[in-house]
Short mmCIF file of C-alpha atoms in Angstrom, two decimals:
data_model
loop_
_atom_site.label_atom_id
_atom_site.label_comp_id
_atom_site.label_asym_id
_atom_site.label_seq_id
_atom_site.Cartn_x
_atom_site.Cartn_y
_atom_site.Cartn_z
CA MET A 111 8.38 2.98 23.58
CA LYS A 112 9.00 -0.53 22.36
CA GLU A 113 12.25 -1.74 22.09
CA ARG A 114 14.19 -0.79 18.28
CA MET A 115 16.05 -3.56 16.62
CA ASN A 116 18.27 -4.10 13.68
CA ILE A 117 18.30 -7.11 11.57
CA VAL A 118 19.09 -7.31 7.96
CA ILE A 119 18.76 -10.17 6.05
CA VAL A 120 21.67 -11.56 3.28
CA GLY A 121 22.60 -14.13 0.72
CA HIS A 122 23.73 -15.70 -2.75
CA VAL A 123 21.73 -13.64 -5.15
CA ASP A 124 17.75 -15.30 -5.44
CA HIS A 125 18.27 -17.35 -2.81
CA GLY A 126 14.67 -15.89 -1.57
CA LYS A 127 15.69 -12.25 0.44
CA SER A 128 13.23 -9.86 -0.54
CA THR A 129 10.19 -12.94 -1.21
CA LEU A 130 11.50 -13.74 2.85
CA ILE A 131 10.68 -10.13 4.17
CA GLY A 132 7.75 -9.65 2.23
CA ARG A 133 5.75 -12.52 3.10
CA LEU A 134 6.45 -11.82 6.42
CA LEU A 135 4.94 -8.93 6.59
CA ALA A 136 1.97 -10.32 5.26
CA ASP A 137 1.89 -12.67 7.40
CA THR A 138 2.20 -10.28 10.10
CA ASN A 139 -0.29 -8.21 8.95
CA SER A 140 2.22 -5.16 8.86
CA LEU A 141 1.92 -3.50 5.60
CA PRO A 142 -0.17 -0.28 4.57
CA ILE A 143 -3.58 -1.07 4.30
CA GLY A 144 -4.41 -2.06 0.58
CA LYS A 145 -0.55 -2.61 -0.54
CA LEU A 146 -0.86 -6.28 -0.97
CA GLU A 147 -3.77 -5.67 -3.17
CA GLN A 148 -1.79 -2.77 -5.28
CA VAL A 149 0.97 -4.64 -6.27
CA LYS A 150 -1.33 -8.01 -6.90
CA ARG A 151 -3.26 -6.18 -9.71
CA THR A 152 -0.46 -4.77 -11.13
CA CYS A 153 1.36 -8.07 -11.40
CA GLU A 154 -1.76 -9.08 -13.12
CA LEU A 155 -2.25 -6.06 -15.37
CA ASN A 156 1.76 -6.80 -16.35
CA SER A 157 0.69 -10.33 -17.05
CA LYS A 158 3.27 -11.48 -14.87
CA PRO A 159 3.08 -14.47 -11.66
CA PHE A 160 2.80 -11.97 -7.91
CA GLU A 161 6.27 -12.43 -6.48
CA TYR A 162 6.14 -11.49 -2.87
CA ALA A 163 9.67 -9.82 -3.06
CA PHE A 164 7.92 -7.14 -5.43
CA LEU A 165 6.06 -5.74 -2.16
CA LEU A 166 10.25 -4.42 -1.46
CA ASP A 167 11.29 -4.55 -4.63
CA ALA A 168 10.70 -0.94 -5.35
CA LEU A 169 13.09 0.28 -7.84
CA VAL A 170 11.95 -0.05 -11.78
CA ASP A 171 15.44 -1.76 -12.65
CA GLU A 172 15.20 -4.93 -9.78
CA GLN A 173 11.61 -6.05 -10.48
CA ALA A 174 12.66 -6.68 -14.67
CA GLN A 175 15.93 -8.13 -13.15
CA GLY A 176 14.61 -9.45 -10.81
CA ILE A 177 17.15 -8.83 -7.90
CA THR A 178 17.47 -6.31 -5.23
CA ILE A 179 20.36 -3.34 -5.99
CA ASP A 180 19.85 -1.39 -3.36
CA THR A 181 18.97 -1.95 0.10
CA ALA A 182 15.91 -1.67 1.05
CA ARG A 183 15.00 -0.73 5.10
CA VAL A 184 11.24 -2.16 5.75
CA PHE A 185 9.80 -1.78 9.82
CA PHE A 186 7.94 -4.45 11.23
CA LYS A 187 7.07 -5.49 15.07
CA THR A 188 6.46 -8.34 17.25
CA SER A 189 4.53 -8.47 20.18
CA LYS A 190 8.52 -7.83 21.96
CA ARG A 191 9.65 -5.43 19.81
CA GLU A 192 10.10 -3.28 17.32
CA TYR A 193 12.31 -3.88 13.96
CA ILE A 194 14.58 -2.27 11.09
CA ILE A 195 14.47 -5.50 8.46
CA ILE A 196 17.84 -4.60 6.05
CA ASP A 197 17.20 -6.46 2.90
CA ALA A 198 20.90 -6.46 1.42
CA PRO A 199 21.59 -7.05 -2.45
CA GLY A 200 23.06 -10.44 -3.07
CA HIS A 201 24.97 -10.07 -6.75
CA ILE A 202 28.27 -9.45 -6.46
CA GLU A 203 28.03 -6.25 -7.56
CA PHE A 204 26.12 -4.84 -5.21
CA LEU A 205 28.47 -6.41 -2.12
CA LYS A 206 29.45 -1.80 -1.17
CA ASN A 207 25.55 -1.68 -1.04
CA MET A 208 25.29 -4.90 1.45
CA ILE A 209 27.88 -4.15 3.69
CA SER A 210 26.47 -0.23 4.16
CA GLY A 211 23.36 -1.81 5.16
CA ALA A 212 24.85 -5.05 7.36
CA ALA A 213 26.94 -2.47 8.96
CA ARG A 214 24.16 -1.16 10.78
CA ALA A 215 22.57 -4.48 12.28
CA GLU A 216 22.82 -6.10 15.23
CA ALA A 217 21.71 -9.28 14.33
CA ALA A 218 21.22 -11.19 10.72
CA ILE A 219 19.46 -14.28 8.62
CA LEU A 220 21.91 -15.99 6.04
CA LEU A 221 19.76 -17.44 3.60
CA ILE A 222 20.78 -20.29 1.64
CA ASP A 223 18.87 -22.12 -1.77
CA ALA A 224 17.98 -25.61 -0.27
CA HIS A 225 17.52 -26.14 -4.32
CA GLU A 226 20.85 -24.47 -5.51
CA GLY A 227 23.32 -25.40 -2.23
CA ILE A 228 26.00 -23.44 -0.49
CA ALA A 229 26.96 -20.26 -3.63
CA GLU A 230 29.80 -17.88 -3.82
CA ASN A 231 28.18 -15.31 -1.35
CA SER A 232 26.74 -17.85 1.17
CA LYS A 233 30.26 -17.90 2.00
CA ARG A 234 31.34 -13.91 1.11
CA HIS A 235 28.66 -12.66 3.37
CA ALA A 236 29.58 -14.96 6.17
CA TYR A 237 32.67 -13.33 6.20
CA MET A 238 31.61 -9.99 5.80
CA LEU A 239 29.19 -10.25 8.56
CA SER A 240 32.13 -11.65 10.68
CA LEU A 241 34.17 -9.04 9.73
CA LEU A 242 31.39 -6.44 11.08
CA GLY A 243 31.01 -7.99 14.15
CA ILE A 244 27.33 -9.92 14.20
CA LYS A 245 27.41 -12.31 16.42
CA GLN A 246 23.99 -13.68 16.04
CA ILE A 247 23.45 -15.44 12.92
CA ALA A 248 20.72 -17.49 12.10
CA VAL A 249 20.12 -19.88 9.43
CA ALA A 250 17.40 -20.15 7.18
CA ILE A 251 17.91 -23.27 4.27
CA ASN A 252 14.96 -21.79 1.54
CA LYS A 253 13.03 -23.38 -1.31
CA MET A 254 12.76 -26.57 0.47
CA ASP A 255 9.39 -27.42 -1.78
CA LEU A 256 12.23 -27.91 -3.92
CA VAL A 257 13.17 -30.43 -2.39
CA ASN A 258 10.45 -32.30 -1.66
CA TYR A 259 11.03 -30.98 2.10
CA SER A 260 14.21 -33.58 2.78
CA GLU A 261 14.97 -33.33 6.08
CA SER A 262 18.55 -35.47 4.91
CA LYS A 263 19.26 -32.40 2.06
CA PHE A 264 18.82 -30.12 5.27
CA ASN A 265 20.93 -31.45 7.10
CA GLU A 266 23.67 -32.27 3.61
CA ILE A 267 23.48 -28.26 3.53
CA LYS A 268 23.82 -27.83 7.14
CA ASN A 269 26.49 -30.03 8.19
CA ASP A 270 28.65 -28.49 5.21
CA TYR A 271 27.80 -24.91 6.02
CA VAL A 272 28.62 -25.33 9.26
CA VAL A 273 31.98 -26.87 8.61
CA PHE A 274 32.20 -22.61 6.72
CA LEU A 275 30.98 -21.59 10.07
CA LYS A 276 32.99 -22.22 12.56
CA GLU A 277 36.40 -21.86 10.07
CA ILE A 278 35.54 -17.90 10.51
CA GLY A 279 34.82 -18.37 13.97
CA ILE A 280 30.45 -17.94 13.40
CA GLU A 281 28.80 -20.15 15.70
CA PRO A 282 25.04 -19.89 14.42
CA ILE A 283 22.27 -19.90 17.21
CA ALA A 284 20.14 -22.48 14.76
CA PHE A 285 19.62 -23.98 11.26
CA VAL A 286 15.65 -23.40 9.78
CA PRO A 287 14.23 -25.23 7.70
CA ILE A 288 11.77 -22.98 5.44
CA SER A 289 9.48 -22.04 2.41
CA ALA A 290 9.37 -18.42 2.23
CA ARG A 291 7.04 -18.24 -0.79
CA ASN A 292 4.40 -20.65 0.89
CA GLY A 293 5.06 -19.22 4.68
CA PHE A 294 6.22 -22.52 5.85
CA ASN A 295 8.19 -22.44 9.55
CA LEU A 296 8.13 -18.21 9.53
CA ILE A 297 5.43 -17.94 11.76
CA GLU A 298 3.70 -21.06 12.27
CA HIS A 299 5.46 -24.83 12.00
CA SER A 300 4.92 -26.20 8.54
CA ASN A 301 2.93 -29.96 8.19
CA ASN A 302 5.62 -31.33 5.32
CA MET A 303 8.61 -30.49 7.93
CA THR A 304 7.16 -32.02 11.14
CA TRP A 305 10.79 -33.78 11.37
CA TYR A 306 12.23 -30.19 12.06
CA LYS A 307 11.24 -29.27 15.90
CA GLY A 308 12.87 -26.02 16.80
CA LYS A 309 11.85 -22.59 16.71
CA THR A 310 9.97 -20.29 13.87
CA ILE A 311 12.32 -17.63 12.08
CA LEU A 312 9.47 -15.04 14.10
CA GLU A 313 10.15 -16.97 16.77
CA LEU A 314 13.78 -16.87 16.31
CA ILE A 315 14.38 -12.92 15.45
CA ASP A 316 12.06 -12.03 19.38
CA SER A 317 15.26 -14.50 20.71
CA PHE A 318 17.87 -12.17 19.54
CA GLU A 319 19.37 -10.28 22.31
CA LYS A 320 19.47 -6.54 22.48
CA GLU A 321 22.61 -4.95 21.93
CA LYS A 322 23.89 -2.61 24.52
CA GLY A 323 22.56 0.45 24.07
CA ASP A 324 24.65 3.72 22.84
CA GLU A 325 23.70 5.92 24.92
CA GLU A 326 25.04 3.73 27.66
CA LYS A 327 28.68 3.52 26.08
CA ASN A 328 31.15 6.15 26.51
CA PHE A 329 30.56 9.61 25.31
CA ARG A 330 32.02 10.89 21.76
CA MET A 331 31.08 13.31 19.00
CA PHE A 332 33.49 14.63 16.32
CA VAL A 333 33.44 18.16 15.39
CA GLN A 334 31.23 19.14 12.39
CA GLY A 335 32.16 22.56 12.36
CA VAL A 336 33.22 25.58 14.72
CA TYR A 337 30.55 28.48 14.40
CA LYS A 338 30.39 32.42 15.67
CA PHE A 339 26.93 34.73 15.67
CA THR A 340 27.25 38.11 16.01
CA GLU A 341 24.73 39.61 15.45
CA ASN A 342 21.80 41.09 17.90
CA GLY A 343 24.94 40.94 20.46
CA ASP A 344 25.45 36.91 20.44
CA ASN A 345 28.82 36.44 20.65
CA ARG A 346 29.08 32.72 21.37
CA ARG A 347 31.16 30.14 19.81
CA ILE A 348 29.20 27.13 18.74
CA ILE A 349 31.09 23.79 18.43
CA ALA A 350 28.39 21.84 16.57
CA GLY A 351 28.28 17.41 16.04
CA THR A 352 26.37 14.66 15.87
CA ILE A 353 26.36 12.36 18.97
CA ASN A 354 28.03 9.03 18.00
CA SER A 355 27.52 7.28 21.87
CA GLY A 356 27.14 8.75 25.12
CA THR A 357 24.89 11.13 26.42
CA ILE A 358 27.10 14.98 27.58
CA ASN A 359 25.96 17.10 30.62
CA VAL A 360 26.12 21.06 30.93
CA GLY A 361 28.99 21.70 33.86
CA ASP A 362 30.78 18.09 32.00
CA GLU A 363 34.73 18.33 31.85
CA ILE A 364 35.36 17.77 27.95
CA ILE A 365 38.70 16.98 26.18
CA PHE A 366 38.86 17.42 22.03
CA LEU A 367 41.40 14.81 20.25
CA PRO A 368 43.78 14.21 19.65
CA SER A 369 45.06 17.76 20.63
CA ASN A 370 43.93 17.00 24.55
CA LYS A 371 42.39 20.94 25.12
CA LYS A 372 39.88 21.24 27.43
CA SER A 373 37.12 23.07 28.42
CA THR A 374 34.05 22.79 30.48
CA VAL A 375 30.82 22.53 29.15
CA LYS A 376 28.82 26.60 29.43
CA THR A 377 25.52 25.18 27.23
CA ILE A 378 24.05 22.55 25.13
CA GLU A 379 22.50 24.13 22.25
CA ILE A 380 19.60 22.91 19.65
CA TYR A 381 18.28 24.70 16.47
CA GLY A 382 14.80 25.52 17.41
CA LYS A 383 15.22 25.26 20.86
CA GLU A 384 15.48 25.58 24.63
CA SER A 385 18.58 25.07 25.37
CA PRO A 386 18.64 21.06 27.30
CA LEU A 387 20.85 20.50 30.47
CA PHE A 388 22.05 17.16 28.08
CA ALA A 389 22.01 15.07 25.50
CA SER A 390 22.00 11.34 23.61
CA VAL A 391 23.37 9.67 21.29
CA GLU A 392 22.29 10.39 17.26
CA GLN A 393 21.40 14.76 18.33
CA ALA A 394 22.79 17.15 16.58
CA ILE A 395 23.47 19.23 18.72
CA GLY A 396 26.56 22.48 19.36
CA LEU A 397 28.40 23.40 22.36
CA THR A 398 29.64 26.20 24.07
CA LEU A 399 32.35 26.44 26.36
CA THR A 400 33.53 28.16 29.45
CA THR A 401 37.43 28.37 28.73
CA GLN A 402 37.55 29.18 24.77
CA VAL A 403 39.87 26.87 22.74
CA TYR A 404 41.19 26.39 19.61
CA VAL A 405 39.72 23.64 18.33
CA LYS A 406 39.06 22.35 14.17
CA PRO A 407 36.57 20.21 11.95
CA GLY A 408 37.47 16.17 13.02
CA ASP A 409 38.69 16.66 16.27
CA LEU A 410 37.17 13.52 18.72
CA ILE A 411 35.46 15.11 21.59
CA CYS A 412 35.27 12.86 24.47
CA ARG A 413 34.12 13.84 28.73
CA THR A 414 37.07 13.39 30.51
CA ASP A 415 35.25 10.90 33.58
CA GLN A 416 34.97 8.39 31.11
CA GLN A 417 37.96 6.28 29.42
CA LEU A 418 39.07 7.96 26.48
CA PRO A 419 39.87 6.65 22.92
CA PHE A 420 43.36 5.87 21.35
CA THR A 421 45.51 8.22 19.99
CA THR A 422 48.12 6.70 17.46
CA ASN A 423 49.23 6.86 13.51
CA ARG A 424 49.60 3.50 13.89
CA PHE A 425 46.64 0.64 13.75
CA LYS A 426 45.69 -3.07 12.70
CA ALA A 427 42.56 -3.36 10.72
CA ASN A 428 39.95 -5.68 8.59
CA ILE A 429 39.18 -4.18 5.46
CA PHE A 430 37.09 -4.95 1.93
CA TRP A 431 37.97 -3.86 -1.03
CA MET A 432 35.59 -2.71 -3.45
CA GLY A 433 37.75 -0.33 -5.92
CA LYS A 434 38.17 0.04 -8.94
CA ASN A 435 41.75 0.03 -8.51
CA LEU A 436 44.03 -2.51 -7.10
CA LEU A 437 44.36 -1.34 -3.40
CA SER A 438 48.42 -1.06 -3.68
CA ILE A 439 50.90 -0.82 -0.81
CA HIS A 440 53.18 1.75 -3.36
CA LYS A 441 49.70 4.19 -3.26
CA LYS A 442 48.82 6.96 -0.75
CA TYR A 443 45.11 7.20 -0.01
CA LYS A 444 42.78 9.55 2.53
CA LEU A 445 40.92 8.16 6.00
CA LYS A 446 37.78 9.08 6.77
CA ILE A 447 36.68 8.23 10.33
CA GLY A 448 33.33 10.23 11.02
CA THR A 449 34.66 14.06 10.45
CA ASN A 450 38.25 13.59 10.52
CA LYS A 451 40.25 13.01 7.50
CA ALA A 452 43.94 11.90 6.81
CA GLY A 453 46.54 10.63 4.45
CA LEU A 454 45.93 6.97 4.58
CA ASN A 455 49.61 4.75 3.94
CA ILE A 456 49.84 0.95 3.46
CA GLU A 457 52.42 -0.37 6.32
CA LYS A 458 52.40 -4.16 6.29
CA ILE A 459 48.92 -6.33 3.89
CA ILE A 460 49.71 -8.94 6.15
CA THR A 461 46.74 -11.59 4.95
CA VAL A 462 44.75 -11.40 1.93
CA MET A 463 41.50 -13.32 2.42
CA ASN A 464 39.64 -14.69 -1.42
CA ALA A 465 35.94 -15.16 1.20
CA SER A 466 34.07 -17.91 -1.13
CA ASN A 467 37.14 -20.68 -0.44
CA LEU A 468 39.40 -19.29 3.12
CA GLU A 469 41.72 -18.94 0.67
CA SER A 470 44.94 -17.14 2.26
CA THR A 471 47.73 -15.18 1.14
CA ILE A 472 50.98 -13.22 2.77
CA ASN A 473 53.53 -11.01 1.71
CA ARG A 474 51.29 -9.26 -0.71
CA GLU A 475 51.64 -5.88 -2.25
CA GLU A 476 48.03 -5.66 -3.59
CA VAL A 477 44.56 -6.07 -2.44
CA HIS A 478 41.96 -6.79 -5.59
CA ARG A 479 37.85 -6.01 -5.64
CA ASN A 480 36.05 -7.94 -3.77
CA GLU A 481 38.86 -9.17 -1.72
CA VAL A 482 39.03 -8.92 2.11
CA ALA A 483 41.98 -8.45 3.84
CA GLN A 484 43.96 -7.87 7.69
CA ILE A 485 46.64 -4.49 6.89
CA ILE A 486 48.44 -2.08 9.45
CA PHE A 487 47.96 1.54 8.12
CA LYS A 488 50.11 4.87 8.73
CA THR A 489 48.10 8.01 9.24
CA ASP A 490 49.71 11.03 8.62
CA LYS A 491 48.99 12.62 11.89
CA PRO A 492 47.70 11.12 14.54
CA ILE A 493 43.92 9.94 14.56
CA SER A 494 41.66 9.13 17.42
CA PHE A 495 39.23 6.36 17.62
CA ASP A 496 37.48 3.09 19.48
CA LEU A 497 38.18 -0.60 18.49
CA PHE A 498 34.75 -1.35 16.80
CA ASN A 499 34.24 -4.03 18.96
CA GLN A 500 34.15 -1.54 21.53
CA ILE A 501 31.58 1.42 19.70
CA LYS A 502 31.23 1.29 16.71
CA THR A 503 30.85 4.30 15.00
CA THR A 504 34.05 5.33 15.75
CA GLY A 505 36.09 2.22 15.24
CA ARG A 506 34.74 2.01 11.67
CA PHE A 507 36.43 4.30 8.19
CA VAL A 508 35.93 4.14 4.40
CA ILE A 509 39.17 4.41 2.53
CA VAL A 510 39.01 7.01 -0.76
CA ASP A 511 41.53 6.43 -3.66
CA GLU A 512 40.90 9.83 -5.78
CA TYR A 513 37.54 10.80 -5.12
CA ASP A 514 36.18 7.80 -4.50
CA ILE A 515 34.90 5.54 -2.05
CA ALA A 516 37.14 2.39 -3.00
CA GLY A 517 36.60 0.42 0.45
CA GLY A 518 36.18 0.02 4.78
CA GLY A 519 36.93 -1.47 7.51
CA ILE A 520 37.06 -1.64 11.30
CA ILE A 521 39.61 -0.90 13.29
CA VAL A 522 40.51 -4.24 15.45
CA GLU A 523 44.02 -3.06 17.54
CA ALA A 524 45.57 0.28 17.98
CA LEU A 525 49.35 0.24 17.47
CA GLU A 526 51.94 2.58 19.31
CA GLU A 527 52.83 5.41 17.72
CA GLU A 528 55.47 5.53 15.05
CA GLU A 529 58.28 7.83 16.54
CA LYS A 530 59.16 11.00 14.67
CA PRO A 531 62.78 11.01 13.87
CA ALA A 532 64.20 13.03 16.66
CA LYS A 533 65.70 16.53 15.55
CA VAL A 534 69.12 17.67 14.83
CA ASP A 535 70.71 19.95 17.24
CA TYR A 536 72.92 21.53 14.66
CA SER A 537 73.72 24.72 17.10
CA GLU A 538 76.91 23.51 18.36
CA PHE A 539 78.25 22.27 14.87
CA GLU A 540 77.66 26.03 13.43
CA LYS A 541 79.57 26.82 16.53
CA GLU A 542 82.70 25.06 15.60
CA LEU A 543 82.39 25.39 11.85
CA TYR A 544 81.91 29.24 12.69
CA GLN A 545 85.54 29.13 14.53
CA LEU A 546 87.50 27.00 11.78
CA ILE A 547 86.23 29.66 9.08
CA LYS A 548 87.13 32.38 11.28
CA LYS A 549 90.65 30.43 11.96
CA TYR A 550 91.49 29.21 8.64
CA PHE A 551 89.67 32.04 6.12
CA PRO A 552 89.95 35.23 8.56
CA HIS A 553 88.75 37.65 5.66
CA TRP A 554 85.70 36.47 5.35
CA GLU A 555 82.85 38.57 6.42
CA ILE A 556 80.36 36.34 8.18
CA LYS A 557 77.50 37.19 10.74
CA PRO A 558 76.86 34.02 13.38
CA ILE A 559 72.82 33.25 12.78
CA PHE A 560 72.73 31.64 16.61
#
């Protein structure tokens, strides 16, 4: 099988993301047979001009309004590898959809309209990519045909954007002048921009480096459920879940966190198949153990011969808030990480940042919708996790406000667990009190409980 990579296309609304992807698919013959002709025919029947974006914007509302609402995923391949291209919505109202799409990406192309210039979401989306830990970012300055393919206009936008990106810690791999609608500098260089000597979009995509595979990382699997089958003499107790990262083998010693209970894998079970000797990332499996231990959904299973995750009730995280209500330091929330759930309190809001202009404020007690922040959180019980830059699937979480998923974040630092108040030993005090009562109130009938 060819190597596969996830790439997200982001940018402000109407800057040409869907058009770029549609044109790439068409020019590389990656579309199903007859799809291009079908869309062109539909446009003709509806008396509207054909747009390459229509190849992706399948929802009726999207075609009517000309914006991407959901996160489209399309498959695309070159001679080097296969790709999943994620078209993330640019409108601010669909920021949650953009983040959910970008969270799965290993690299990104950020589009800017050459005619409109750097817009609000050009900055906000770049900051979100930074928060999500995506390092490989190329910037495509689109619609160069609207500025007469001006090199000076290209350099003006590039220079301004470099200053902004540097402030948020992003060093783009390249800036490319393109016209997505006309296909210029996508597959081949354009005669209209002979001043540009860099890589085309397709060459840039192939130059992205593949991240270390999750199967090579430490084994992690959240317990989803524990099942026991008694029919036909089957007494197995099966611990089920989906592997987040790494591999597991029959005979491996495993540990359940945060309880620290240990056992050894007796068998690996896969529904409807023969029991394999090992399993890998993204497989839904069941485990039986040589020694039975009590575990519950939300426990994190790890191998004892590998580095263990952090276990604590305090951590620092970068979060993005999209709730209809404010994120308040005075309110309690629920955290969901994998299958684990815990009560969540805000210990301190370190900074809140406006992603559009990078203005930050401190000593805030709330975070508003579409703001990003760095916060110290405290859970009502110890939880186990990895830092996001180590294992993404066990380093990111969502925040539930009442019944809605209202925010999400990535864990950047594990903090020392808050010590519980020491238990007071009342036994000595009770004995002294008993002696005093007996001395001064001898007629009282008191039975000691110590």
